[in-house]
Short mmCIF file of C-alpha atoms and ligand atoms in Angstrom, two decimals:
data_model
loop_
_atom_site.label_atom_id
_atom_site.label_comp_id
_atom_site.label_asym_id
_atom_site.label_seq_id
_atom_site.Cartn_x
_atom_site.Cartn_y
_atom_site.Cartn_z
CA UNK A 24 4.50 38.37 12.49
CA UNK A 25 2.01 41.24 10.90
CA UNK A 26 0.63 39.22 8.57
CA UNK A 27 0.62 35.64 8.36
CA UNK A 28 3.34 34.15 5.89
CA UNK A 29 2.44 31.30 3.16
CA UNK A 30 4.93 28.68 3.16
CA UNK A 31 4.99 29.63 -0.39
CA UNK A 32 3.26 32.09 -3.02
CA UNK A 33 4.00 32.42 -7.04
CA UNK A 34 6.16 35.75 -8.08
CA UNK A 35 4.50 37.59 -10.99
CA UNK A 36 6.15 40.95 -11.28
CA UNK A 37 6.83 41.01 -15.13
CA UNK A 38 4.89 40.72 -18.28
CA UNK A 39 2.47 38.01 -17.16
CA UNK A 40 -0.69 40.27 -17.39
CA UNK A 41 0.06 42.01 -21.08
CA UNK A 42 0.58 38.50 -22.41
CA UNK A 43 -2.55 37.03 -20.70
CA UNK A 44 -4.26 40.36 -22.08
CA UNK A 45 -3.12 40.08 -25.37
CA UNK A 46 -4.09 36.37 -25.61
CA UNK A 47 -7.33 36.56 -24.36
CA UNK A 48 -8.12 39.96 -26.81
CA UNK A 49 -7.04 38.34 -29.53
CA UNK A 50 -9.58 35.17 -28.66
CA UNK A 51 -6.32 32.34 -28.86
CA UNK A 52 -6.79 30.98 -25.48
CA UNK A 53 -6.35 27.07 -26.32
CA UNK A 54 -3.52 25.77 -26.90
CA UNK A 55 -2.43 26.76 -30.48
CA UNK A 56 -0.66 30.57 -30.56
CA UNK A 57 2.16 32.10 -30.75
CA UNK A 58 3.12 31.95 -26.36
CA UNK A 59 3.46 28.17 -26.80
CA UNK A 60 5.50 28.27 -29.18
CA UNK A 61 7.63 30.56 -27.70
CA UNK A 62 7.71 29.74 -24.49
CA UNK A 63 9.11 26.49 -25.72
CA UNK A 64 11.91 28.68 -27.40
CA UNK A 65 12.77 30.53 -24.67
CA UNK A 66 13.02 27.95 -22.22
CA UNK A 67 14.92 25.71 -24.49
CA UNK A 68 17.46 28.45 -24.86
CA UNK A 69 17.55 28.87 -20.91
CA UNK A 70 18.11 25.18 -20.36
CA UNK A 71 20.51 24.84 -23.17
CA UNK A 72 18.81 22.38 -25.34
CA UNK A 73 17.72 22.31 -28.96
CA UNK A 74 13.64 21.25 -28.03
CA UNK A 75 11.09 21.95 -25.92
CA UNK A 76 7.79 21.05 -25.78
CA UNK A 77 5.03 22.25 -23.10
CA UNK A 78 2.62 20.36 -21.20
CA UNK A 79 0.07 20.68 -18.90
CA UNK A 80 2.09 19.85 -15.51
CA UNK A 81 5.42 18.19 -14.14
CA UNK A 82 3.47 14.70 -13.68
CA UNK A 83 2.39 14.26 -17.17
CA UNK A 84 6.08 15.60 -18.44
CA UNK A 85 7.60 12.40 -17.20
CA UNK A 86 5.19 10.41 -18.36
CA UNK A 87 5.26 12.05 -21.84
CA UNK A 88 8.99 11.41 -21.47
CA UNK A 89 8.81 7.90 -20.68
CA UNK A 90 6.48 6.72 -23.36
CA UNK A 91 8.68 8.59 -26.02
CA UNK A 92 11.35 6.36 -24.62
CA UNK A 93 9.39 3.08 -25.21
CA UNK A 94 9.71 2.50 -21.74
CA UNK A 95 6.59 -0.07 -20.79
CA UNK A 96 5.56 -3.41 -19.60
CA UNK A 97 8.25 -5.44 -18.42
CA UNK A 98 10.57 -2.73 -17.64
CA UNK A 99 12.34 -1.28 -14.33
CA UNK A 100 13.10 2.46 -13.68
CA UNK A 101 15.07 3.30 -10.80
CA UNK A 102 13.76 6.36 -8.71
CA UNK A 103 14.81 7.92 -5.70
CA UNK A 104 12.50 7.15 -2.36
CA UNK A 105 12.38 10.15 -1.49
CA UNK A 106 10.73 12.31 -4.13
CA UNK A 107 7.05 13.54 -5.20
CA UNK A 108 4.92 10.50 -5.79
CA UNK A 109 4.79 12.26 -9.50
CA UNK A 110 7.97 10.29 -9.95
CA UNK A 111 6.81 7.12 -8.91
CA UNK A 112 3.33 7.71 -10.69
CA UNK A 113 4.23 8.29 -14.03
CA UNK A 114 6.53 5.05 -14.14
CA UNK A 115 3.42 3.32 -13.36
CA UNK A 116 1.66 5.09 -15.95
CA UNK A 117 3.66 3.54 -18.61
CA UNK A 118 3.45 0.28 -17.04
CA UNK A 119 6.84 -0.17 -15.87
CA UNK A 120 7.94 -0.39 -12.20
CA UNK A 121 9.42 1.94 -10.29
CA UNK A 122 12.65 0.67 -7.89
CA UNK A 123 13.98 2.89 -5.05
CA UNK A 124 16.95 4.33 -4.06
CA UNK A 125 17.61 5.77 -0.66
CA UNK A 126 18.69 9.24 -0.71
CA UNK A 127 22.03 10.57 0.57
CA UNK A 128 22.39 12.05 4.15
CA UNK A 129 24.09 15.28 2.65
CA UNK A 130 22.23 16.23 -0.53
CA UNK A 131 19.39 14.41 0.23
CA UNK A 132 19.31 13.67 -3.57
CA UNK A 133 19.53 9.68 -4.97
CA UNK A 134 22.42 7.79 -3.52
CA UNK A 135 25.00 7.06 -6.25
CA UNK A 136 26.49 4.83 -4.21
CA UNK A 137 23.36 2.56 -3.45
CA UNK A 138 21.93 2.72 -7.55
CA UNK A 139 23.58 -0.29 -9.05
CA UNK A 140 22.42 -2.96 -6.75
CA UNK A 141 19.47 -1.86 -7.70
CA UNK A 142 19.64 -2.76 -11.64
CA UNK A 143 18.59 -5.77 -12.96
CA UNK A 144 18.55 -6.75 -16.83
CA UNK A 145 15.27 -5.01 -16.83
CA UNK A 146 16.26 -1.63 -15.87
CA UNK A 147 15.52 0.79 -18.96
CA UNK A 148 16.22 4.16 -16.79
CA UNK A 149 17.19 6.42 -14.27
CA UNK A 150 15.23 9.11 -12.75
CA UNK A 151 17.45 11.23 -11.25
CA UNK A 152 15.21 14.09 -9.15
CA UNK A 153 16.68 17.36 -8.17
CA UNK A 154 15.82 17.48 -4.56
CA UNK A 155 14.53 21.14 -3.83
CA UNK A 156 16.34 22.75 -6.31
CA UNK A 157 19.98 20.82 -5.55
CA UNK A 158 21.30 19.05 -8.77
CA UNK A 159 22.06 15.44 -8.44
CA UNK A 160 25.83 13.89 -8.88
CA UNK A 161 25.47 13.45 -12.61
CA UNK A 162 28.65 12.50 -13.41
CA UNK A 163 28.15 9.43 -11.24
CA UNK A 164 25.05 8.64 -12.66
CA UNK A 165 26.19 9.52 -16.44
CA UNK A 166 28.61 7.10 -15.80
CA UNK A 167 26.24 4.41 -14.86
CA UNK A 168 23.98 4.53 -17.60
CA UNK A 169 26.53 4.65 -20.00
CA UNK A 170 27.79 1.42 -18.22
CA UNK A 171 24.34 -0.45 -18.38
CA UNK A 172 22.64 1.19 -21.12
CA UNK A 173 20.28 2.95 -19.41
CA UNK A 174 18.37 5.84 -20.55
CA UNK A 175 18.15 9.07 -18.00
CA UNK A 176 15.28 11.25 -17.39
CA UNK A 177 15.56 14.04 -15.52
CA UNK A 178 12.78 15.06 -12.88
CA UNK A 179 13.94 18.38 -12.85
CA UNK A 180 10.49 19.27 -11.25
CA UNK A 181 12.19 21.65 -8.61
CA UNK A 182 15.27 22.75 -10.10
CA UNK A 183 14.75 25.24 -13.25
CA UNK A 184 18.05 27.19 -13.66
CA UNK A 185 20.05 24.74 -11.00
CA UNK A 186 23.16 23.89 -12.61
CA UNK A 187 25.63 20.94 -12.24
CA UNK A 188 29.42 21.49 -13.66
CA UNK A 189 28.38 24.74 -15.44
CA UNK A 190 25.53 23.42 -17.23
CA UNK A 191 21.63 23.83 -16.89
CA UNK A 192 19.88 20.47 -15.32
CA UNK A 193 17.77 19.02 -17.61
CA UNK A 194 20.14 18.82 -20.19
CA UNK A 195 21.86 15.80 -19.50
CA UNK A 196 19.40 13.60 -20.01
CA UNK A 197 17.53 11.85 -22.86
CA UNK A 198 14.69 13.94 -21.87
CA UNK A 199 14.34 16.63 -18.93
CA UNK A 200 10.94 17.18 -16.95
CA UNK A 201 9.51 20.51 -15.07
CA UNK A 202 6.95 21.31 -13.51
CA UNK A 203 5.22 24.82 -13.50
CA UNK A 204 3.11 24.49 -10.41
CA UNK A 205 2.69 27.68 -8.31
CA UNK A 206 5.30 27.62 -5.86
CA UNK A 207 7.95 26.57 -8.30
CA UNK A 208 10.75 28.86 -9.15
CA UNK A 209 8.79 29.57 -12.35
CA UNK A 210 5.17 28.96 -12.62
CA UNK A 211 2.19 28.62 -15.25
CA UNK A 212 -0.31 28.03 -12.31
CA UNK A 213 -0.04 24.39 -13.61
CA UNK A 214 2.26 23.55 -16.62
CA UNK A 215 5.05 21.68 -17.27
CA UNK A 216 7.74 21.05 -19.63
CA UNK A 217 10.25 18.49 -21.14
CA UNK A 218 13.67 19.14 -23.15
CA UNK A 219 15.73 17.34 -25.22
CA UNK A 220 18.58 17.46 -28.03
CA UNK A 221 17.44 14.62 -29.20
CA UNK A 222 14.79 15.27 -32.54
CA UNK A 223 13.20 11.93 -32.83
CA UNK A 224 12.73 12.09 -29.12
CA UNK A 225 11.22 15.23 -29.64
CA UNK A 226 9.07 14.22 -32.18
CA UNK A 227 7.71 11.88 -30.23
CA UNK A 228 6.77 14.12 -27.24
CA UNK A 229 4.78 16.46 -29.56
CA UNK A 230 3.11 13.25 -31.54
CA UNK A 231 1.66 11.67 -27.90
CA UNK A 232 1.57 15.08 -26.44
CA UNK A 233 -1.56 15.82 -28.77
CA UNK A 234 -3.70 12.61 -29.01
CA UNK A 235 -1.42 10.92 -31.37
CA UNK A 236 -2.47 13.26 -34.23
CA UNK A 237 0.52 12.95 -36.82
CA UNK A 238 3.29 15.69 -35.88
CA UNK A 239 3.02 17.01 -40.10
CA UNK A 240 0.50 14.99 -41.59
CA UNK A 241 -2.63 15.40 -42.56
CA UNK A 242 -5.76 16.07 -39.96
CA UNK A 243 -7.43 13.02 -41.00
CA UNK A 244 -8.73 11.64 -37.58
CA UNK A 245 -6.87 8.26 -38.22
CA UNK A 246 -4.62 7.38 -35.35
CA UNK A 247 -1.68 4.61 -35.15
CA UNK A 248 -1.17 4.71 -31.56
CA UNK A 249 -2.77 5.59 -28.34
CA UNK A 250 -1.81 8.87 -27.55
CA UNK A 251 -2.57 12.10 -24.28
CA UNK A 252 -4.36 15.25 -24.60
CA UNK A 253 -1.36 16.97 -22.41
CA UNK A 254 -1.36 20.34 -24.34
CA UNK A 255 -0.29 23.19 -22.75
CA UNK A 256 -3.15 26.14 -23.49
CA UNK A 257 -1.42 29.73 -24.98
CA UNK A 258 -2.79 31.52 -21.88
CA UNK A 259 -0.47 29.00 -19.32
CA UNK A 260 1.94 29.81 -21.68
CA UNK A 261 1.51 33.84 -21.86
CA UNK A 262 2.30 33.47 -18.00
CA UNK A 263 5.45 31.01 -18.68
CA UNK A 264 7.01 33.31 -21.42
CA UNK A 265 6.77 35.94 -18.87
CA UNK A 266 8.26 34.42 -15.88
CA UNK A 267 11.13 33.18 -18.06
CA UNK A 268 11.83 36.19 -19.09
CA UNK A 269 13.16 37.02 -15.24
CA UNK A 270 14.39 33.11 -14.76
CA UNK A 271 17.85 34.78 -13.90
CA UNK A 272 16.42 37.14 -11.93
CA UNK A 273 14.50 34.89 -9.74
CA UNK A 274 16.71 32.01 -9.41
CA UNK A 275 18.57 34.95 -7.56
CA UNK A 276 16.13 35.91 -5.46
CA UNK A 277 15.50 32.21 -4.00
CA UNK A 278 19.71 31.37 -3.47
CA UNK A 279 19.92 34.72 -1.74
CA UNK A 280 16.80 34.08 0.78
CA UNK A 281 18.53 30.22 1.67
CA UNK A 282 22.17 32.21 2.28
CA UNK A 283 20.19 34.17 4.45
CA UNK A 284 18.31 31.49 6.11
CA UNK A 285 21.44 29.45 6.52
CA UNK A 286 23.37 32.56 7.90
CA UNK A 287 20.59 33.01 10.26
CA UNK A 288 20.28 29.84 11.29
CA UNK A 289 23.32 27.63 10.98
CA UNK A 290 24.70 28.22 14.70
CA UNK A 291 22.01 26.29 16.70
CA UNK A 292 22.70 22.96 17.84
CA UNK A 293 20.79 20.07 15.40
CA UNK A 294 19.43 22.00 12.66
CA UNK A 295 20.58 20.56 9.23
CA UNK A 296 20.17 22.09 5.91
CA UNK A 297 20.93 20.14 2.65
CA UNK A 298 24.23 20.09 1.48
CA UNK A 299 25.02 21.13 -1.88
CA UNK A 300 26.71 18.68 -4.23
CA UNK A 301 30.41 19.54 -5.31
CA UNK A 302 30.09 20.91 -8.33
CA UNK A 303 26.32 22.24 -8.07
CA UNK A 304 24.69 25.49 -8.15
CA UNK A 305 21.36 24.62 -6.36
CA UNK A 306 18.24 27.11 -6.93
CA UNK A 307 16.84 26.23 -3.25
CA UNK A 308 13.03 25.76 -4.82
CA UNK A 309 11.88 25.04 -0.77
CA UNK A 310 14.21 26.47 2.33
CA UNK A 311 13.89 22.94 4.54
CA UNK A 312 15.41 22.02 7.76
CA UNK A 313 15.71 18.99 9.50
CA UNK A 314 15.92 18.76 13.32
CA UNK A 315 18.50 16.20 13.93
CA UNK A 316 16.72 14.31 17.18
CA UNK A 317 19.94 13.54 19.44
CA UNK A 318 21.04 17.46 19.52
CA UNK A 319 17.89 19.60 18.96
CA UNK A 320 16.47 19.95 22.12
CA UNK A 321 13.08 20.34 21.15
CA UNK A 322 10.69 18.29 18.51
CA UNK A 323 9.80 19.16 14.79
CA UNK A 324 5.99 19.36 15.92
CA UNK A 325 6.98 21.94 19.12
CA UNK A 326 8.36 23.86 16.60
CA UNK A 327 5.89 24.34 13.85
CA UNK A 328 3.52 24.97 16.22
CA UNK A 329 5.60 28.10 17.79
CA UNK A 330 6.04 29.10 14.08
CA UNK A 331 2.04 28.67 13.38
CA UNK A 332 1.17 30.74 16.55
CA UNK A 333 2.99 33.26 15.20
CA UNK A 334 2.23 33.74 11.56
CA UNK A 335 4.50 31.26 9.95
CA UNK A 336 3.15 28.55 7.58
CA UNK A 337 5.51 25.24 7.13
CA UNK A 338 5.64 22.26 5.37
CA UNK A 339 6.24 18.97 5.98
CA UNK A 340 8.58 16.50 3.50
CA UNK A 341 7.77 13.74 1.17
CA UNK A 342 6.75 10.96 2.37
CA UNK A 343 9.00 7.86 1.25
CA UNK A 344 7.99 5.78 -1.66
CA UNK A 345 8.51 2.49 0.14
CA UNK A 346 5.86 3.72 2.13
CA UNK A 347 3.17 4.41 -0.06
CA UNK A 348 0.22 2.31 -0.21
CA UNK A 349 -0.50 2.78 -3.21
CA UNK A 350 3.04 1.53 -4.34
CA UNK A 351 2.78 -1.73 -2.46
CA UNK A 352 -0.60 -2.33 -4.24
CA UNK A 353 0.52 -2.16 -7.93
CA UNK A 354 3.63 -4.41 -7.15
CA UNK A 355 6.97 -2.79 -6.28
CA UNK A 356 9.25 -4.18 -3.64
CA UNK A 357 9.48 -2.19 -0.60
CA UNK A 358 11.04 -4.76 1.28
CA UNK A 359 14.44 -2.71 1.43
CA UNK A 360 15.27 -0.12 3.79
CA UNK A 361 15.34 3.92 3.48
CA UNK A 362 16.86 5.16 6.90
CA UNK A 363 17.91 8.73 5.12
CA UNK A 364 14.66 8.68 3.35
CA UNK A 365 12.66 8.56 6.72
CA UNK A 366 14.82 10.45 8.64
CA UNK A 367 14.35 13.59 6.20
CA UNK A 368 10.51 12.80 6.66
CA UNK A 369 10.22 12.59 10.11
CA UNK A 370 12.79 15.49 10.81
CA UNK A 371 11.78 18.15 8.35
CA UNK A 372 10.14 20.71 6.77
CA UNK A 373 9.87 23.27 4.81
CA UNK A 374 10.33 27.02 5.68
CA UNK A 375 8.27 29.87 3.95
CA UNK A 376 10.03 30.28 0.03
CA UNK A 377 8.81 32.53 -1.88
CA UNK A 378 11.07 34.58 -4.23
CA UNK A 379 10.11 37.49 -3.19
CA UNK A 380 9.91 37.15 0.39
CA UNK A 381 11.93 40.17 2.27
CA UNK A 382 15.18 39.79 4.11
CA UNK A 383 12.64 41.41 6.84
CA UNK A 384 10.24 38.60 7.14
CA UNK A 385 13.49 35.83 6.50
CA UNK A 386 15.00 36.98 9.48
CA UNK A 387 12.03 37.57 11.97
CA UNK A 388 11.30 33.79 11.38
CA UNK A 389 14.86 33.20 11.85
CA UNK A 390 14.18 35.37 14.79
CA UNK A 391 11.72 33.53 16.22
CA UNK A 392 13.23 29.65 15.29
CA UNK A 393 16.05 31.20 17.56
CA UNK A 394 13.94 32.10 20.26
CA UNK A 395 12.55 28.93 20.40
CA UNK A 396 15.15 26.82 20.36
CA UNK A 397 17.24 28.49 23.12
CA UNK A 398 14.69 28.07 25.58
C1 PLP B 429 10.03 16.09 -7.84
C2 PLP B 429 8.70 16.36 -8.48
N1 PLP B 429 8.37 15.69 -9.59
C3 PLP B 429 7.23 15.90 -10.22
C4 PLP B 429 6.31 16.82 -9.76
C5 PLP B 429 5.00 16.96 -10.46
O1 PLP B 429 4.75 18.22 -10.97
P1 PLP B 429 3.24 18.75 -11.12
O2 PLP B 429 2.72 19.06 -9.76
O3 PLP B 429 3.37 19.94 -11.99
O4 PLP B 429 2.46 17.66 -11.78
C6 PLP B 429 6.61 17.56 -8.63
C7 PLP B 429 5.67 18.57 -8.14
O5 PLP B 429 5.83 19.30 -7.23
C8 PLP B 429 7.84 17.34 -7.95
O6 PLP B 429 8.16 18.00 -6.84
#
C-alpha cells in the first residue's frame, strides 16, 4: 500500500466548513442557533419522524432516552451481548439492569429467538442495536413488546439511513438513538441524536437534555427534577446539517465499498461476512469479517499482521457484555452463555470503512487478504 490506510476516517466533502464559518463569524458557537435547530429538522425528516432532539454523543442519547421513559431502579432492559458497552452503560446510568441476549450467527444482531426467556415482570424495554449498520428483525421484536408491554429503544448508533421493511431505523421505537462519532456514516466529531413521534416523549428529552430547565417556562433557576447538561453546541451541529445534507449520498458510498468487499472476497474458504436480515437494507457502518477457525487456514492475528505490514489498519470486535468487568461488578447475571457473541469476538474484525475509500485501495486489500490466505 502507498500510504497507510485508517481503518476508518470521517467524510466531509460538503458544506461543513461555510456552516462552521458562518457560526463562528457570527459569535453563536454554544449551543443555542439556528444549526441545532435545524439539524434536528433535517434529520427528523431523513429518519421519518416528527422530533428530534441533539445531544452531545450516542452514549448520552440512550440514556436521555431511557430517563424520558421512566425507566429506573428496579427495572430490567434487555440488550444484546454483543454491542458497544454504550448500550450496557447507559442502562446502568438510569439505574436499571441491563440483561443479555446472544446475538444471531447470521446477522449478528440480537437473537429474536433467545429474547423472551429473558423477560421477567421487571423488564421495561428492549434495546434493539443495529449491528454495523444491519437493521434488526423488528417485526419479531415489535411483536414482543407489544406482547409484554415493553417499551423499545433503538440503539441505532451505527445504522443512520439503514432501513427495515421500507422504513428508516429509528423510527420504530419509542425513542431512536445515534451517535455522531467520527467514523460513523454521519459525523459531528462527537454528537448524537434521539427521535421520536411521540411529543411528550419529546418533551421530555429536551426538559433533561438541558439541566431540567422548564422546556417554555420561565428562566427562573428553580428546578423539579435532576436533570443533564447533554446539549449539542451550534458548531457540532453546523457540521451535522452538512453531512445530512449528503446522508443519501453517503449511505451509497459505504453499501457500494461492502458489495465490493464481498465480491472480492466471498470465494475463499472460512471468511464470513454478516448476513443481512430479510427485509433489511443495511448501511455497512464497519466492513467486518470473521475467520471461521475449522476452514480458514490461517489465524485472525496472522492476518492482521500481513495487513499491518502492509499499510492496512484493522479493528477488532466488541467484546461481549457477559464479559465485562465492569458489568459483573454493578450486578448483572452473566452466568448464561454467548457462543455467537464470542465467536464474532474472537474471529473478527473490522476492515478499513471509510465512505470515501476508492474501489482502488478496496481491492488492493482484497488483493492482499487473497494473497495471504492462499498460501
Ligand atoms: C452500538 C453503539 N451504541 C452506542 C454508541 C455510543 O456512541 P458515542 O460514541 O457517540 O457515545 C456506539 C458508539 O460507537 C455504538 O457503536
Amino acid at each position: 500500500m502507498k500510504e497507510f490506510v485508517p481503518v476508518c476516517e470521517p467524510f466531509l466533502n460538503g458544506n461543513e466548513l461555510t456552516y462552521i464559518t458562518d457560526a463562528v463569524s457570527t459569535g453563536w458557537i454554544s449551543s443555542s442557533g439556528k444549526y441545532v435547530s435545524a439539524f434536528e429538522e433535517e434529520f427528523a425528516k431523513y429518519c421519518g419522524v416528527k422530533y428530534a432532539v441533539a445531544v452531545c454523543n450516542g452514549t448520552v442519547a440512550i440514556h436521555l432516552a431511557l430517563a424520558a421513559l421512566g425507566i429506573g431502579k428496579g427495572d430490567e432492559v434487555i440488550i444484546p451481548s454483543f454491542t458497544m458497552i454504550a448500550t450496557a452503560y447507559a442502562v446502568c446510568y438510569v439505574g436499571a439492569v441491563p440483561v443479555f441476549v446472544d446475538a444471531d450467527k447470521n446477522t449478528w444482531n440480537i437473537d429474536v429467538t433467545k429474547i423472551e426467556e429473558k423477560i421477567t415482570p421487571r423488564t421495561k424495554a428492549i434495546i434493539p442495536v443495529h449491528i454495523f449498520g444491519n437493521p434488526c428483525n423488528m417485526d419479531a421484536i415489535e411483536e414482543l413488546a407489544r406482547k409484554h408491554h415493553l417499551y423499545i429503544v433503538e440503539d441505532a448508533a451505527e445504522a443512520h439511513g439503514a432501513e427495515y421493511n421500507g422504513r428508516k431505523v429509528g423510527s420504530f421505537s419509542s425513542i431512536g438513538c445515534f451517535s455522531f462519532f467520527a467514523n460513523k456514516n454521519l459525523t459531528t466529531g462527537e454528537g448524537g441524536m434521539v427521535v421520536t413521534d411521540d411529543e411528550h416523549l419529546y418533551e421530555q428529552c429536551r426538559y433533561f437534555k438541558n439541566m431540567c430547565f422548564p422546556v417554555n417556562g420561565p428562566r427562573n433557576y428553580k428546578h423539579d427534577d435532576i436533570g443533564f447538561n447533554y446539549r449539542m453546541s451550534n458548531l457540532h451541529a453546523a457540521i451535522g446539517l452538512a453531512q445530512v445534507e449528503k446522508a443519501n449520498e453517503y449511505r451509497e458510498m459505504r453499501i457500494h465499498n461492502a458489495q465490493i468487499y464481498q465480491r472480492e472476497l466471498s470465494g475463499i474458504p472460512g471468511i464470513v461476512f454478516q448476513k443481512d436480515e430479510a427485509k433489511s437494507k443495511n448501511v455497512h457502518w464497519m466492513n467486518t469479517i470473521v475467520l471461521d477457525p475449522g476452514k480458514y487456514g490461517r489465524t485472525k492475528e496472522e492476518l492482521i499482521a500481513h495487513l499491518k505490514e502492509n499499510g492496512v489498519d484493522t479493528r477488532l470486535l466488541f467484546v461481549s457484555m457477559a464479559r465485562q468487568k465492569a458489568l459483573q461488578d454493578y450486578g448483572c447475571d452473566c452466568s448464561d452463555k454467548y457462543p455467537v457473541t464470542d465467536w464474532l469476538t474472537e474471529n473478527g474484525f473490522y476492515l478499513p470503512s471509510a465512505s470515501n475509500l476508492s474501489e482502488g485501495i478496496i481491492k488492493e486489500i482484497c488483493r492482499l487478504i487473497k494473497e495471504f490466505s492462499s498460501k
